[in-house]
Short mmCIF file of C-alpha atoms and ligand atoms in Angstrom, two decimals:
data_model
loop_
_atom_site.label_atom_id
_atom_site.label_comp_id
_atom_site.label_asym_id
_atom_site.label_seq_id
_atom_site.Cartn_x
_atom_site.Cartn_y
_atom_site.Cartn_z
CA UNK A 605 -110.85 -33.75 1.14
CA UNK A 606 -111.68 -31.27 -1.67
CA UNK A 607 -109.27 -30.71 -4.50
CA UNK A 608 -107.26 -27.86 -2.89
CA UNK A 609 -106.39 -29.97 0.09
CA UNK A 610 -104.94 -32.63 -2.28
CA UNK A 611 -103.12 -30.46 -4.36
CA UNK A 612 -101.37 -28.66 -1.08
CA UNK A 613 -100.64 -32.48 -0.11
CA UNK A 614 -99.59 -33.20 -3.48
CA UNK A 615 -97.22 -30.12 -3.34
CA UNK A 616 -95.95 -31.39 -0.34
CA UNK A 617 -94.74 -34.96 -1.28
CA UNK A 618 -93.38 -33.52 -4.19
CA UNK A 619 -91.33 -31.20 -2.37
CA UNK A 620 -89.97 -33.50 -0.23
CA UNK A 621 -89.32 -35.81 -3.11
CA UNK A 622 -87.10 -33.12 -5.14
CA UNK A 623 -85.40 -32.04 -1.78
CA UNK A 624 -83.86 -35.67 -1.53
CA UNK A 625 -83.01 -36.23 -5.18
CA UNK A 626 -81.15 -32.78 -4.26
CA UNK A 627 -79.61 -34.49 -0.80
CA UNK A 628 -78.63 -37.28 -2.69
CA UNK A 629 -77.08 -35.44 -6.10
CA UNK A 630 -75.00 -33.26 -3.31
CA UNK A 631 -73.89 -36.44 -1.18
CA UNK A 632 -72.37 -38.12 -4.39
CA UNK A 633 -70.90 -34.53 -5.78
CA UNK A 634 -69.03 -34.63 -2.65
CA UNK A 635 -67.80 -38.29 -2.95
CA UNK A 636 -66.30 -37.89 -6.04
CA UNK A 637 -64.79 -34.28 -4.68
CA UNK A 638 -63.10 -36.45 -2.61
CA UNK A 639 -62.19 -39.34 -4.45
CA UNK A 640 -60.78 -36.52 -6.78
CA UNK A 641 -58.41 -35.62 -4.07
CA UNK A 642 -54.81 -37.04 -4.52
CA UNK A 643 -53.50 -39.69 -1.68
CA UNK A 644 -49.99 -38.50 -1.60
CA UNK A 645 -50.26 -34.68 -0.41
CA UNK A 646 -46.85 -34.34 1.71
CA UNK A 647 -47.87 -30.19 2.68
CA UNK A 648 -50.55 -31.36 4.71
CA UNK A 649 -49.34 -34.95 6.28
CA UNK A 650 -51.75 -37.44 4.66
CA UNK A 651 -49.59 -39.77 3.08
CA UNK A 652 -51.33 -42.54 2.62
CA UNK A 653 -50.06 -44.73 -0.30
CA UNK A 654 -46.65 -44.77 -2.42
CA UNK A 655 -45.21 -46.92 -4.87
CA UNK A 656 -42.83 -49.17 -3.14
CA UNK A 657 -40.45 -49.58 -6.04
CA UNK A 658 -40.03 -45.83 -6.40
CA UNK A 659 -40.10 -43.72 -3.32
CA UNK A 660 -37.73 -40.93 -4.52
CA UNK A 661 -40.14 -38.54 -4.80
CA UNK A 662 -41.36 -39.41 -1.32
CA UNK A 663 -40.17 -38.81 2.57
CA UNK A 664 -38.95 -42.15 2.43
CA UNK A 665 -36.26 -41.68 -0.11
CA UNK A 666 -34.47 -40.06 3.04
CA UNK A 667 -35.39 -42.31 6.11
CA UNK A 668 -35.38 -41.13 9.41
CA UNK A 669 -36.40 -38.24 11.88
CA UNK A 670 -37.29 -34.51 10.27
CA UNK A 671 -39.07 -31.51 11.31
CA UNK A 672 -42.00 -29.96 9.50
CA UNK A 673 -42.66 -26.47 8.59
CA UNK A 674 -44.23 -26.50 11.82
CA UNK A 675 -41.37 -27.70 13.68
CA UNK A 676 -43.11 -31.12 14.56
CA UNK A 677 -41.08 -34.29 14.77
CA UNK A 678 -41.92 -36.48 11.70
CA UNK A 679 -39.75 -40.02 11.32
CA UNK A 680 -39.70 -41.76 8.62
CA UNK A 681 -38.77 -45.44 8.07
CA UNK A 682 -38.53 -48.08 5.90
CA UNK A 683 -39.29 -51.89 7.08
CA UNK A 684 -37.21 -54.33 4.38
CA UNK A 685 -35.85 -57.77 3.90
CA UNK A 686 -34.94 -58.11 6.94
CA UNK A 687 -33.87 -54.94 8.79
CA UNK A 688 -35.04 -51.51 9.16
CA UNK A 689 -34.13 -47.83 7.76
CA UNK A 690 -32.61 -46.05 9.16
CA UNK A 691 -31.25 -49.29 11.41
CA UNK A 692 -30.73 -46.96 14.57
CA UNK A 693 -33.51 -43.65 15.39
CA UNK A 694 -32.84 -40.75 17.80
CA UNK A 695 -36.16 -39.41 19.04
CA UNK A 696 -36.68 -36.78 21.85
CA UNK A 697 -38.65 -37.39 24.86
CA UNK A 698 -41.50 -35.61 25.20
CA UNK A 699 -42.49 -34.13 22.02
CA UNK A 700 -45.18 -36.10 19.61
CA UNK A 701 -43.79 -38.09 17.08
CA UNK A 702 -45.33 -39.12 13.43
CA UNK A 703 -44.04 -41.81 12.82
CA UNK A 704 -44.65 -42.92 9.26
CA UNK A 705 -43.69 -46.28 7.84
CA UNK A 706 -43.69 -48.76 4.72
CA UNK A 707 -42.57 -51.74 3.38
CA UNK A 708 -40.60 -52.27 -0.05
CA UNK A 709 -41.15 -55.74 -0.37
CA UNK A 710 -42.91 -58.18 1.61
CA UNK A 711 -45.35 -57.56 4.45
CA UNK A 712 -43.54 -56.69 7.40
CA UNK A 713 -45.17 -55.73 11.24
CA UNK A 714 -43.16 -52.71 13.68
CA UNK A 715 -43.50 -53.55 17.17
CA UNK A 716 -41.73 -51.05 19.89
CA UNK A 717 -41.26 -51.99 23.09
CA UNK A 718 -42.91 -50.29 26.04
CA UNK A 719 -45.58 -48.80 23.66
CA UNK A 720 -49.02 -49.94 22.23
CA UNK A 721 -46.81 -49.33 18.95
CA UNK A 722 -47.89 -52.18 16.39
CA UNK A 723 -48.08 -52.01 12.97
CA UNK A 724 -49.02 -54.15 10.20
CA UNK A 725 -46.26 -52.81 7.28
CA UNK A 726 -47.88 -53.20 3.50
CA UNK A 727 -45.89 -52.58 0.47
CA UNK A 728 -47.84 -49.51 -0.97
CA UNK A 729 -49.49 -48.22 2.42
CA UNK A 730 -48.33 -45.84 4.69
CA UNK A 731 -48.69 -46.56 7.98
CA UNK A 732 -49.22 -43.78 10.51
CA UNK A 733 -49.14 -43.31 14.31
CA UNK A 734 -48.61 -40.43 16.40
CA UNK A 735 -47.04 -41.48 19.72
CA UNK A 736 -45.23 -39.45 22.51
CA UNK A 737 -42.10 -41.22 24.64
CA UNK A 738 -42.10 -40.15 27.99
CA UNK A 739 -38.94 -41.82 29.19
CA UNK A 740 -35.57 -41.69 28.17
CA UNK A 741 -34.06 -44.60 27.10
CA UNK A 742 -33.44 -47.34 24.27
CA UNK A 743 -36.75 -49.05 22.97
CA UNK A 744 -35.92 -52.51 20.52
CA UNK A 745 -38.13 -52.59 17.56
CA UNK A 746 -39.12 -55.49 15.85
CA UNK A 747 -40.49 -57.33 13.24
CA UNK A 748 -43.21 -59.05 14.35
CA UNK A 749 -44.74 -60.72 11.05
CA UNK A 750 -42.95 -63.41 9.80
CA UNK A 751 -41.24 -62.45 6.35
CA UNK A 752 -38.63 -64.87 5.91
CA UNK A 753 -35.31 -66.45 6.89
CA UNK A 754 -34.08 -63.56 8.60
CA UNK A 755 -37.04 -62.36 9.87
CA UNK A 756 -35.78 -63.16 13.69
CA UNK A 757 -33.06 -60.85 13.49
CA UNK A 758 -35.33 -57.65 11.60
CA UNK A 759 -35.05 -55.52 14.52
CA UNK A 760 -33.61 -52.38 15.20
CA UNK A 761 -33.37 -49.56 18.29
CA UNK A 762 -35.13 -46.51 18.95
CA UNK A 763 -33.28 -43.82 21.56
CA UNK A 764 -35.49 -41.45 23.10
CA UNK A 765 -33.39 -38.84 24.49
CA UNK A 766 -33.87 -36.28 27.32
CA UNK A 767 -34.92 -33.35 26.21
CA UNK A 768 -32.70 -30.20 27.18
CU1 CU B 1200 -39.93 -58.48 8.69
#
Protein backbone atom coordinates (compact mmCIF):
# COMPACT_ATOMS: atom_id res chain seq x y z
CA UNK A 1 0.00 0.00 0.00
CA UNK A 2 1.65 3.43 -0.45
CA UNK A 3 1.40 6.04 2.25
CA UNK A 4 -1.85 7.70 1.04
CA UNK A 5 -3.73 4.46 1.20
CA UNK A 6 -2.67 4.10 4.89
CA UNK A 7 -3.37 7.40 5.89
CA UNK A 8 -7.15 7.19 4.23
CA UNK A 9 -7.26 3.79 6.35
CA UNK A 10 -5.82 5.45 9.21
CA UNK A 11 -8.51 8.24 8.87
CA UNK A 12 -10.94 5.72 8.80
CA UNK A 13 -10.32 3.76 12.10
CA UNK A 14 -9.97 6.88 13.67
CA UNK A 15 -13.23 8.01 12.67
CA UNK A 16 -14.93 5.22 13.70
CA UNK A 17 -13.06 5.27 16.95
CA UNK A 18 -14.22 9.02 17.89
CA UNK A 19 -17.82 8.20 16.57
CA UNK A 20 -18.15 5.54 19.47
CA UNK A 21 -16.43 7.45 22.25
CA UNK A 22 -19.32 9.97 20.97
CA UNK A 23 -22.10 6.88 21.08
CA UNK A 24 -20.95 6.03 24.29
CA UNK A 25 -20.55 9.81 26.01
CA UNK A 26 -24.38 10.26 24.61
CA UNK A 27 -25.64 6.74 25.99
CA UNK A 28 -24.40 7.66 29.60
CA UNK A 29 -25.63 11.57 29.21
CA UNK A 30 -28.89 10.00 28.80
CA UNK A 31 -28.66 7.59 31.81
CA UNK A 32 -28.03 10.05 34.16
CA UNK A 33 -30.95 12.35 32.33
CA UNK A 34 -32.88 9.76 33.53
CA UNK A 35 -31.68 8.80 36.73
CA UNK A 36 -32.10 12.67 37.24
CA UNK A 37 -35.75 12.22 36.78
CA UNK A 38 -37.80 12.11 40.09
CA UNK A 39 -39.79 8.62 40.92
CA UNK A 40 -42.79 10.21 42.40
CA UNK A 41 -44.33 12.41 39.43
CA UNK A 42 -48.26 12.10 40.26
CA UNK A 43 -49.19 14.54 36.74
CA UNK A 44 -48.09 11.87 34.64
CA UNK A 45 -48.99 8.39 36.62
CA UNK A 46 -45.53 6.94 37.38
CA UNK A 47 -45.57 6.51 40.91
CA UNK A 48 -43.25 4.28 41.64
CA UNK A 49 -41.85 4.58 45.22
CA UNK A 50 -43.12 6.50 48.51
CA UNK A 51 -42.15 6.58 51.94
CA UNK A 52 -44.38 4.28 53.80
CA UNK A 53 -44.31 6.18 57.07
CA UNK A 54 -45.42 9.38 55.39
CA UNK A 55 -47.78 9.17 52.52
CA UNK A 56 -49.59 12.54 53.05
CA UNK A 57 -48.25 14.07 50.31
CA UNK A 58 -49.20 11.08 48.20
CA UNK A 59 -52.60 9.46 46.55
CA UNK A 60 -52.53 7.19 49.29
CA UNK A 61 -53.15 9.62 52.06
CA UNK A 62 -56.83 9.36 50.60
CA UNK A 63 -57.38 5.59 49.68
CA UNK A 64 -59.69 4.53 47.26
CA UNK A 65 -61.20 5.11 43.66
CA UNK A 66 -60.56 8.78 41.83
CA UNK A 67 -60.65 10.13 38.45
CA UNK A 68 -57.78 11.83 36.69
CA UNK A 69 -57.67 14.95 34.76
CA UNK A 70 -58.43 12.68 32.08
CA UNK A 71 -61.38 11.21 33.58
CA UNK A 72 -59.69 7.68 33.97
CA UNK A 73 -60.49 5.51 36.95
CA UNK A 74 -57.41 5.46 39.29
CA UNK A 75 -57.87 3.38 42.87
CA UNK A 76 -55.81 3.64 45.32
CA UNK A 77 -55.19 1.31 48.29
CA UNK A 78 -53.35 0.60 51.10
CA UNK A 79 -52.47 -3.22 52.17
CA UNK A 80 -51.75 -3.08 56.29
CA UNK A 81 -51.56 -5.19 59.37
CA UNK A 82 -53.98 -7.08 58.52
CA UNK A 83 -56.75 -5.51 56.41
CA UNK A 84 -57.02 -3.31 53.52
CA UNK A 85 -57.85 0.57 52.74
CA UNK A 86 -60.31 1.42 51.94
CA UNK A 87 -61.82 -2.16 53.45
CA UNK A 88 -64.74 -2.13 50.77
CA UNK A 89 -64.03 -0.61 46.71
CA UNK A 90 -66.77 0.34 44.20
CA UNK A 91 -65.38 -0.03 40.69
CA UNK A 92 -67.40 0.23 37.38
CA UNK A 93 -67.56 -2.43 34.90
CA UNK A 94 -66.10 -1.83 31.91
CA UNK A 95 -63.84 1.02 32.13
CA UNK A 96 -59.83 0.38 32.84
CA UNK A 97 -58.82 0.63 36.19
CA UNK A 98 -55.19 1.69 37.73
CA UNK A 99 -55.07 0.23 40.40
CA UNK A 100 -52.17 1.37 42.53
CA UNK A 101 -51.13 -0.20 45.80
CA UNK A 102 -48.58 -0.27 48.87
CA UNK A 103 -47.81 -1.55 51.97
CA UNK A 104 -47.09 0.48 55.34
CA UNK A 105 -45.54 -2.14 57.14
CA UNK A 106 -44.76 -5.56 56.38
CA UNK A 107 -44.81 -7.27 52.98
CA UNK A 108 -48.18 -7.99 52.06
CA UNK A 109 -49.52 -9.87 48.46
CA UNK A 110 -53.32 -8.57 46.71
CA UNK A 111 -54.95 -11.38 45.12
CA UNK A 112 -58.59 -10.70 43.38
CA UNK A 113 -60.62 -13.24 42.52
CA UNK A 114 -61.61 -14.02 38.95
CA UNK A 115 -58.57 -11.98 37.68
CA UNK A 116 -54.81 -12.71 36.92
CA UNK A 117 -54.66 -9.83 39.70
CA UNK A 118 -51.54 -10.73 42.00
CA UNK A 119 -49.38 -8.60 43.60
CA UNK A 120 -46.44 -8.79 45.69
CA UNK A 121 -47.10 -5.45 48.21
CA UNK A 122 -43.51 -3.83 49.40
CA UNK A 123 -43.34 -1.14 51.92
CA UNK A 124 -41.83 1.72 49.70
CA UNK A 125 -42.98 0.36 46.13
CA UNK A 126 -45.86 1.09 44.31
CA UNK A 127 -47.38 -1.50 42.75
CA UNK A 128 -49.25 -0.96 39.49
CA UNK A 129 -51.73 -2.85 37.26
CA UNK A 130 -54.16 -1.75 34.85
CA UNK A 131 -57.06 -4.24 34.68
CA UNK A 132 -60.65 -3.96 33.18
CA UNK A 133 -63.81 -5.98 35.03
CA UNK A 134 -66.12 -7.14 32.64
CA UNK A 135 -68.77 -8.52 34.95
CA UNK A 136 -70.72 -7.13 37.53
CA UNK A 137 -70.43 -8.45 40.70
CA UNK A 138 -68.45 -8.77 44.16
CA UNK A 139 -64.72 -9.98 43.73
CA UNK A 140 -62.94 -11.04 47.52
CA UNK A 141 -59.47 -9.78 47.75
CA UNK A 142 -56.92 -11.21 49.69
CA UNK A 143 -53.82 -11.36 51.25
CA UNK A 144 -51.98 -13.91 49.93
CA UNK A 145 -48.40 -13.54 51.67
CA UNK A 146 -48.26 -14.52 54.99
CA UNK A 147 -47.72 -11.38 57.35
CA UNK A 148 -48.78 -12.47 60.60
CA UNK A 149 -51.43 -13.61 63.07
CA UNK A 150 -54.17 -12.13 61.29
CA UNK A 151 -53.03 -12.56 58.07
CA UNK A 152 -56.07 -15.21 57.30
CA UNK A 153 -58.61 -12.74 57.80
CA UNK A 154 -56.62 -9.59 55.55
CA UNK A 155 -59.16 -9.62 52.97
CA UNK A 156 -61.50 -7.30 51.72
CA UNK A 157 -64.30 -6.91 48.63
CA UNK A 158 -64.19 -5.28 45.44
CA UNK A 159 -67.88 -4.38 43.68
CA UNK A 160 -67.78 -3.90 40.13
CA UNK A 161 -70.91 -2.29 39.23
CA UNK A 162 -72.93 -2.08 35.97
CA UNK A 163 -72.26 0.65 34.22
CA UNK A 164 -75.36 2.96 33.31
CU1 LIG B 1 -51.19 -9.42 54.67
Amino acid sequence: MDPHTIERFEKGWMLLAATLVLVLIGVTLSNVVQAAVPAVDMHHHTLKSVNPQDLSSTPFATPGLKQNEMGQYELYMLAQAFMFNPPVVKVPAGKPIQLFVTSTDVVHGLQIENTNINIEVIPGVVGQVTYTFKKPGVYRVGCNEYCGVGHQSMMTQLIVEETP
